[in-house]
Amino acid sequence: MENTHHTGGHAAAHAEEHSFDKKAIWRTFWILLIITIVELVLAILHFSTGFPPKLLLNGTFIILTLAKAFYIIAEFMHLRHEIRNMIMTIAVPALLFIWFIAAFLWDGDSYRNLRNRYDPYHKEQSMPKKAPEHEGAKPGELH
Amino acid sequence: MANVVPANQKWWTGGKSPFNVEYGKLMMWYFLMSDAFTFGAFLISYGTVRFSSNSWPDPNYVFRSFPVIGEMDIPLAFVSLMTFILIMSSVTMVLAVAAGHANDKKGVIKWMLWTILGGLAFLGCQAWEWTHLYHQGAWWGRNPFDNIDGTAASTNFTNFFFTITGFHGFHVFSGVIINIIMLIMTIKGVFERRGHYLMIEKAGLYWHFVDLVWVFVFTCFYLL
Amino acid sequence: MANDSFHGHPEVVTTHEVHHDEHHVHHHKETFITKYVFSQDHKMIAKQFLITGMIWAIMGGLMSVLFRLQLGYPDQTFPWLEDILGRWARGGKISVENYYALVTMHGTVLVFFVLTGGLSGTFANLLIPLQIGARDMASPFLNMLSYWFFFGGSIVMLASLFIQTGPFSGGWTFYPPLSALGDASPGSKAGADYWIIGMALFIISSLLGGLNYIATILNMRTKGMSMSRLPLTCWALLFTAILGVLSFPVLLSGVLLVVFDRHAGTSFYLADIFVGGKALPNEGGSAILFQHLFWFLGHPEVYIIILPAMGLVSEIMAINCRKPIFGYMAMVGSLFAIAILAFLVWAHHMFVTGLNPFLGSVFVLLTLLIAVPSAIKVFNWLTTMWRGNIRFTPAMLFAVGFVSLFISGGLTGIWLGNSTLDIHLHDTYFVIAHFHIVMGVSAFFGMFAGIYHWFPKMYGRYMNNSLAYIHFWVTLVGAYLIFWPMHYQGLAGMPRRYFDYSQWLSFSQFSDLNKFISTVAMIVFAVQLLFVFNFFYSIFKGRRVTSTNPWHATTLEWTTPVRPGHGNWPGEIPEVHRWAYDYGKDGRDFIPQTEPVGPNESKHH
Ligand code: HEM
Ligand SMILES: [Cu+2]
């Protein structure tokens, strides 16, 4: 009978000599590069004109980031070419991040509201007294 | 899926890997899942603290310098360069893996060299950025940057920045070390004698993961 | 030659140099070091985990005896305490700081080092390769490292008991600010750093182990061992490993941020704090963030503790009822459901932190959902026993005890899972009762069941039955006597983690009860020493096992020789033809997994 120890390495070493298409690699590279440039342009645009509005901008950033992550995992890490069940063992645990993120941020937001409501001193300290532009200092200026 | 296997192949009956993958690669993948939770926890903590703060410094303003040129008014130019370097080194890494599949020792050596170089370049950039921020007065427990609305910021902007980029940098560093070891083993012909370059592939997975994390760090710290 | 297939395919073994060297061990003489210390044999590593875990269990148990002494007899002094504890108990009375240190270390040691490391470390190592039909773990080398990281973590944690300012004393949950500010208490000084280092090593150990268990179960199953033929032990250990691999890193991150708060002047978890009447400059952090991170691990952790016990119990039940396990697929499905839900409910530990009430209600819903798969499991154990031809071996008794305890403790979980009730019950003895019964004692019962059952496989001898029966009855009765009354104390509002309850009128009514509990605790502890004696005595003097399959079980570990060498099967690895639960089928008492399905056999799996 076959010794199970071997089979893993054996099968894999030989059965995987298919893919790694150089064209796909470079295509992925261009996609990643273009997305990054788009992100950069959007950031600069927002910085100098205030457009697009922050919320829309952040939503776009998150979507673009997930797109980049997808390409890195699928193409560079070659996951797209693995057996479907293996993909599932990676993808299903990754879904745990949804509630991980949602619950944490939700409670972080709630914590801010609670402090603002019950700790007036904290609120006074961390809310702008007047619009910062009038002080002549740029936002985020060194002090 | 693209894998070339007979459709009626019974994968789960035992006696073979159900994923047609050798155990080391499987362990690497699941290690990366684990590490993703480490990074995830850091980034989510950062998000939580940011959500619980009334205001936060503006990254476009903080990260707007470039070496030599100095304070440009183009925000994020330097970090974009760093991102480009890391993506580029990911490409060279895949090319090394591909060369390994073709049992092309010369190709592996060439592309591994480029990858290591990319990693070192990235680390260099990070060192410059850290030094620059340090000279502006930023460090763990010290934050010279005001919030975007002009109020005084807590130190958590810099606390998280240095902790998370530091942890990422540590991963890049260990990735470079791993890649150097792989390069040496390749040059010595270890993999050639083995008949396959699976080790390069595993190192590659790690390297791409480092790139992947950077994508998220980039978004969370520099864009959002 | 028997080992031919073992050493065959030289061109393939190349990815397995580690194994390759290992497999020659049959021919080479093993030294003491390679056989007993830096062993790469999963069976030896299992024993290492078990014995280290036992040493920790004795120490952790002793700690509880010491602080129960304080709780039961708050007005008395015990001069001999000063003799053994020195400055920890000046004048024969444990000091407040050291009381907290004892409570904290008791929790840390038992949760992590005994019921996680000791339990899944032992049985994952022992059973996975044997039951799936593999020579060893996927990577015996990393497996060895896993033990030695565990050992290193143990040493650091142990060392913290002996330093000047004492071990960490802020509770096993390591909440800041007690963990983050050295000035907050004596235990918050070096003891907290030791705790962090010890736990970091422990987490690395659990990661190395967990990755190995997963890869082994997926990749190394012998021919015919499909996933649906796996014994439930392996399923449970697989889910345990997954839980660990995905949740421990979050604790690591959370604790790393504590390191920065301690030593780099950051304020991740700190804001608005006064220490010794002085306001600290830290601003902007949130102590609640740590609780989120901790319990993101902490809740899966309780299932990391209980799932292996569930697996062991399921297996032992079927064997000793001479019946197939009831609802095999439901058992697997409920393990899966528990594993998923374990990640979604962490904030039920935080209902009274100021957690957003609406968010809390979502956590209530998710928490109560866990009752469903839990109930499915209980139902299946009961129906497995129903009309079974039960053999009351010590292992079986402990398995039945496990089910009893799991029901008792699970029911109180449903109380606590309702945030409105939890406002009253949180941080009272009710919680202590809940988790000691459902997790502490029942996981120990699963572990005892496993040890009694697989002792013949580990050492080729039986443990003594009479001692085992005494051990069982005293422990079962004692555990209920200790923890059942705590429910009433908790309902009456008695908070946990207090040094002396006699100061409060409303709690001094419990002083006799507290004495009673403490007395029973000491008796139960003494009986555990009896178990330890039985264990070590039987290793050398126990009745010898003469047949390879003493329990008439179906699984593969009983097809190996009585004392298997490294590699487990002297010849080829057996092939599997059926599931693990063919008991009492077609008029036969049991049919081993290795037996091909006969032409006239009734419906098979
Ligand atoms: C029906 C299932 C269960 C439910 C609904 C449940 C619910 C809860 C809740 C709400 C708490 C927090 C109580 C408080 O601090 O106020 C709690 C505490 C706890 N539970 Fe459970 N539980 C269940 C089963 C389990 C199981 C199976 C285990 C372990 C194997 C477990 C271990 C623990 C531990 C260790 C704590 C306390 C930790 C601490 O505060 O130190 N629970 N449980
Ligand atoms: Cu819980």
mmCIF file with all atom_site columns, C-alpha atoms in Angstrom, chain C residues 175-251:
data_model
loop_
_atom_site.group_PDB
_atom_site.id
_atom_site.type_symbol
_atom_site.label_atom_id
_atom_site.label_alt_id
_atom_site.label_comp_id
_atom_site.label_asym_id
_atom_site.label_entity_id
_atom_site.label_seq_id
_atom_site.pdbx_PDB_ins_code
_atom_site.Cartn_x
_atom_site.Cartn_y
_atom_site.Cartn_z
_atom_site.occupancy
_atom_site.B_iso_or_equiv
_atom_site.pdbx_formal_charge
_atom_site.auth_seq_id
_atom_site.auth_comp_id
_atom_site.auth_asym_id
_atom_site.auth_atom_id
_atom_site.pdbx_PDB_model_num
ATOM 1  C CA . TYR C 1 175 ? -7.487  43.472 31.530 1.00 0.00 ? 175 TYR C CA 1
ATOM 2  C CA . PRO C 1 176 ? -5.813  46.856 31.414 1.00 0.00 ? 176 PRO C CA 1
ATOM 3  C CA . PRO C 1 177 ? -5.222  49.118 33.224 1.00 0.00 ? 177 PRO C CA 1
ATOM 4  C CA . LEU C 1 178 ? -4.036  46.553 35.804 1.00 0.00 ? 178 LEU C CA 1
ATOM 5  C CA . SER C 1 179 ? -2.022  44.815 33.098 1.00 0.00 ? 179 SER C CA 1
ATOM 6  C CA . ALA C 1 180 ? -0.849  47.995 31.408 1.00 0.00 ? 180 ALA C CA 1
ATOM 7  C CA . LEU C 1 181 ? 0.335   50.112 34.311 1.00 0.00 ? 181 LEU C CA 1
ATOM 8  C CA . GLY C 1 182 ? 3.219   48.899 36.378 1.00 0.00 ? 182 GLY C CA 1
ATOM 9  C CA . ASP C 1 183 ? 2.227   51.218 39.181 1.00 0.00 ? 183 ASP C CA 1
ATOM 10 C CA . ALA C 1 184 ? -1.252  49.808 39.480 1.00 0.00 ? 184 ALA C CA 1
ATOM 11 C CA . SER C 1 185 ? -0.319  46.849 41.698 1.00 0.00 ? 185 SER C CA 1
ATOM 12 C CA . PRO C 1 186 ? 2.713   44.748 42.599 1.00 0.00 ? 186 PRO C CA 1
ATOM 13 C CA . GLY C 1 187 ? 1.647   42.019 40.185 1.00 0.00 ? 187 GLY C CA 1
ATOM 14 C CA . SER C 1 188 ? 1.451   44.590 37.406 1.00 0.00 ? 188 SER C CA 1
ATOM 15 C CA . LYS C 1 189 ? 5.191   45.056 37.461 1.00 0.00 ? 189 LYS C CA 1
ATOM 16 C CA . ALA C 1 190 ? 7.520   42.343 36.197 1.00 0.00 ? 190 ALA C CA 1
ATOM 17 C CA . GLY C 1 191 ? 4.874   39.670 36.732 1.00 0.00 ? 191 GLY C CA 1
ATOM 18 C CA . ALA C 1 192 ? 2.807   41.122 33.897 1.00 0.00 ? 192 ALA C CA 1
ATOM 19 C CA . ASP C 1 193 ? 5.806   41.012 31.562 1.00 0.00 ? 193 ASP C CA 1
ATOM 20 C CA . TYR C 1 194 ? 6.424   37.389 32.434 1.00 0.00 ? 194 TYR C CA 1
ATOM 21 C CA . TRP C 1 195 ? 2.783   36.666 31.786 1.00 0.00 ? 195 TRP C CA 1
ATOM 22 C CA . ILE C 1 196 ? 3.046   38.267 28.348 1.00 0.00 ? 196 ILE C CA 1
ATOM 23 C CA . ILE C 1 197 ? 6.192   36.394 27.401 1.00 0.00 ? 197 ILE C CA 1
ATOM 24 C CA . GLY C 1 198 ? 4.875   33.119 28.723 1.00 0.00 ? 198 GLY C CA 1
ATOM 25 C CA . MET C 1 199 ? 1.643   33.515 26.810 1.00 0.00 ? 199 MET C CA 1
ATOM 26 C CA . ALA C 1 200 ? 3.417   34.572 23.618 1.00 0.00 ? 200 ALA C CA 1
ATOM 27 C CA . LEU C 1 201 ? 5.440   31.368 23.711 1.00 0.00 ? 201 LEU C CA 1
ATOM 28 C CA . PHE C 1 202 ? 2.306   29.439 24.459 1.00 0.00 ? 202 PHE C CA 1
ATOM 29 C CA . ILE C 1 203 ? 0.557   30.975 21.463 1.00 0.00 ? 203 ILE C CA 1
ATOM 30 C CA . ILE C 1 204 ? 3.437   30.035 19.172 1.00 0.00 ? 204 ILE C CA 1
ATOM 31 C CA . SER C 1 205 ? 3.235   26.500 20.501 1.00 0.00 ? 205 SER C CA 1
ATOM 32 C CA . SER C 1 206 ? -0.462  26.327 19.881 1.00 0.00 ? 206 SER C CA 1
ATOM 33 C CA . LEU C 1 207 ? -0.014  27.704 16.369 1.00 0.00 ? 207 LEU C CA 1
ATOM 34 C CA . LEU C 1 208 ? 2.657   25.162 15.443 1.00 0.00 ? 208 LEU C CA 1
ATOM 35 C CA . GLY C 1 209 ? 0.580   22.370 16.892 1.00 0.00 ? 209 GLY C CA 1
ATOM 36 C CA . GLY C 1 210 ? -2.663  23.514 15.309 1.00 0.00 ? 210 GLY C CA 1
ATOM 37 C CA . LEU C 1 211 ? -1.248  23.907 11.796 1.00 0.00 ? 211 LEU C CA 1
ATOM 38 C CA . ASN C 1 212 ? 0.184   20.449 12.061 1.00 0.00 ? 212 ASN C CA 1
ATOM 39 C CA . TYR C 1 213 ? -3.056  18.875 13.229 1.00 0.00 ? 213 TYR C CA 1
ATOM 40 C CA . ILE C 1 214 ? -4.997  20.490 10.399 1.00 0.00 ? 214 ILE C CA 1
ATOM 41 C CA . ALA C 1 215 ? -2.518  19.554 7.704  1.00 0.00 ? 215 ALA C CA 1
ATOM 42 C CA . THR C 1 216 ? -2.239  16.029 9.061  1.00 0.00 ? 216 THR C CA 1
ATOM 43 C CA . ILE C 1 217 ? -5.953  15.368 9.161  1.00 0.00 ? 217 ILE C CA 1
ATOM 44 C CA . LEU C 1 218 ? -6.456  16.785 5.685  1.00 0.00 ? 218 LEU C CA 1
ATOM 45 C CA . ASN C 1 219 ? -3.469  15.291 3.944  1.00 0.00 ? 219 ASN C CA 1
ATOM 46 C CA . MET C 1 220 ? -2.313  12.194 5.737  1.00 0.00 ? 220 MET C CA 1
ATOM 47 C CA . ARG C 1 221 ? -5.406  10.014 6.002  1.00 0.00 ? 221 ARG C CA 1
ATOM 48 C CA . THR C 1 222 ? -4.811  6.442  4.927  1.00 0.00 ? 222 THR C CA 1
ATOM 49 C CA . LYS C 1 223 ? -6.537  4.930  1.909  1.00 0.00 ? 223 LYS C CA 1
ATOM 50 C CA . GLY C 1 224 ? -10.246 4.651  2.421  1.00 0.00 ? 224 GLY C CA 1
ATOM 51 C CA . MET C 1 225 ? -10.312 7.031  5.381  1.00 0.00 ? 225 MET C CA 1
ATOM 52 C CA . SER C 1 226 ? -12.663 9.583  3.895  1.00 0.00 ? 226 SER C CA 1
ATOM 53 C CA . MET C 1 227 ? -13.684 12.470 6.097  1.00 0.00 ? 227 MET C CA 1
ATOM 54 C CA . SER C 1 228 ? -17.057 10.855 6.756  1.00 0.00 ? 228 SER C CA 1
ATOM 55 C CA . ARG C 1 229 ? -15.300 7.822  8.139  1.00 0.00 ? 229 ARG C CA 1
ATOM 56 C CA . LEU C 1 230 ? -13.216 9.796  10.610 1.00 0.00 ? 230 LEU C CA 1
ATOM 57 C CA . PRO C 1 231 ? -13.779 9.040  14.264 1.00 0.00 ? 231 PRO C CA 1
ATOM 58 C CA . LEU C 1 232 ? -15.435 11.996 15.990 1.00 0.00 ? 232 LEU C CA 1
ATOM 59 C CA . THR C 1 233 ? -12.297 12.561 18.027 1.00 0.00 ? 233 THR C CA 1
ATOM 60 C CA . CYS C 1 234 ? -10.486 13.612 14.887 1.00 0.00 ? 234 CYS C CA 1
ATOM 61 C CA . TRP C 1 235 ? -13.319 15.871 13.800 1.00 0.00 ? 235 TRP C CA 1
ATOM 62 C CA . ALA C 1 236 ? -13.382 17.548 17.185 1.00 0.00 ? 236 ALA C CA 1
ATOM 63 C CA . LEU C 1 237 ? -9.611  17.976 17.219 1.00 0.00 ? 237 LEU C CA 1
ATOM 64 C CA . LEU C 1 238 ? -9.725  19.407 13.707 1.00 0.00 ? 238 LEU C CA 1
ATOM 65 C CA . PHE C 1 239 ? -12.229 22.090 14.707 1.00 0.00 ? 239 PHE C CA 1
ATOM 66 C CA . THR C 1 240 ? -10.290 22.759 17.878 1.00 0.00 ? 240 THR C CA 1
ATOM 67 C CA . ALA C 1 241 ? -7.168  23.383 15.857 1.00 0.00 ? 241 ALA C CA 1
ATOM 68 C CA . ILE C 1 242 ? -9.008  25.687 13.472 1.00 0.00 ? 242 ILE C CA 1
ATOM 69 C CA . LEU C 1 243 ? -10.396 27.699 16.370 1.00 0.00 ? 243 LEU C CA 1
ATOM 70 C CA . GLY C 1 244 ? -6.936  28.060 17.835 1.00 0.00 ? 244 GLY C CA 1
ATOM 71 C CA . VAL C 1 245 ? -5.225  29.038 14.607 1.00 0.00 ? 245 VAL C CA 1
ATOM 72 C CA . LEU C 1 246 ? -7.754  31.779 13.937 1.00 0.00 ? 246 LEU C CA 1
ATOM 73 C CA . SER C 1 247 ? -8.300  33.186 17.414 1.00 0.00 ? 247 SER C CA 1
ATOM 74 C CA . PHE C 1 248 ? -5.010  33.052 19.294 1.00 0.00 ? 248 PHE C CA 1
ATOM 75 C CA . PRO C 1 249 ? -3.353  35.570 16.961 1.00 0.00 ? 249 PRO C CA 1
ATOM 76 C CA . VAL C 1 250 ? -5.933  38.130 18.026 1.00 0.00 ? 250 VAL C CA 1
ATOM 77 C CA . LEU C 1 251 ? -4.913  37.699 21.649 1.00 0.00 ? 251 LEU C CA 1
#
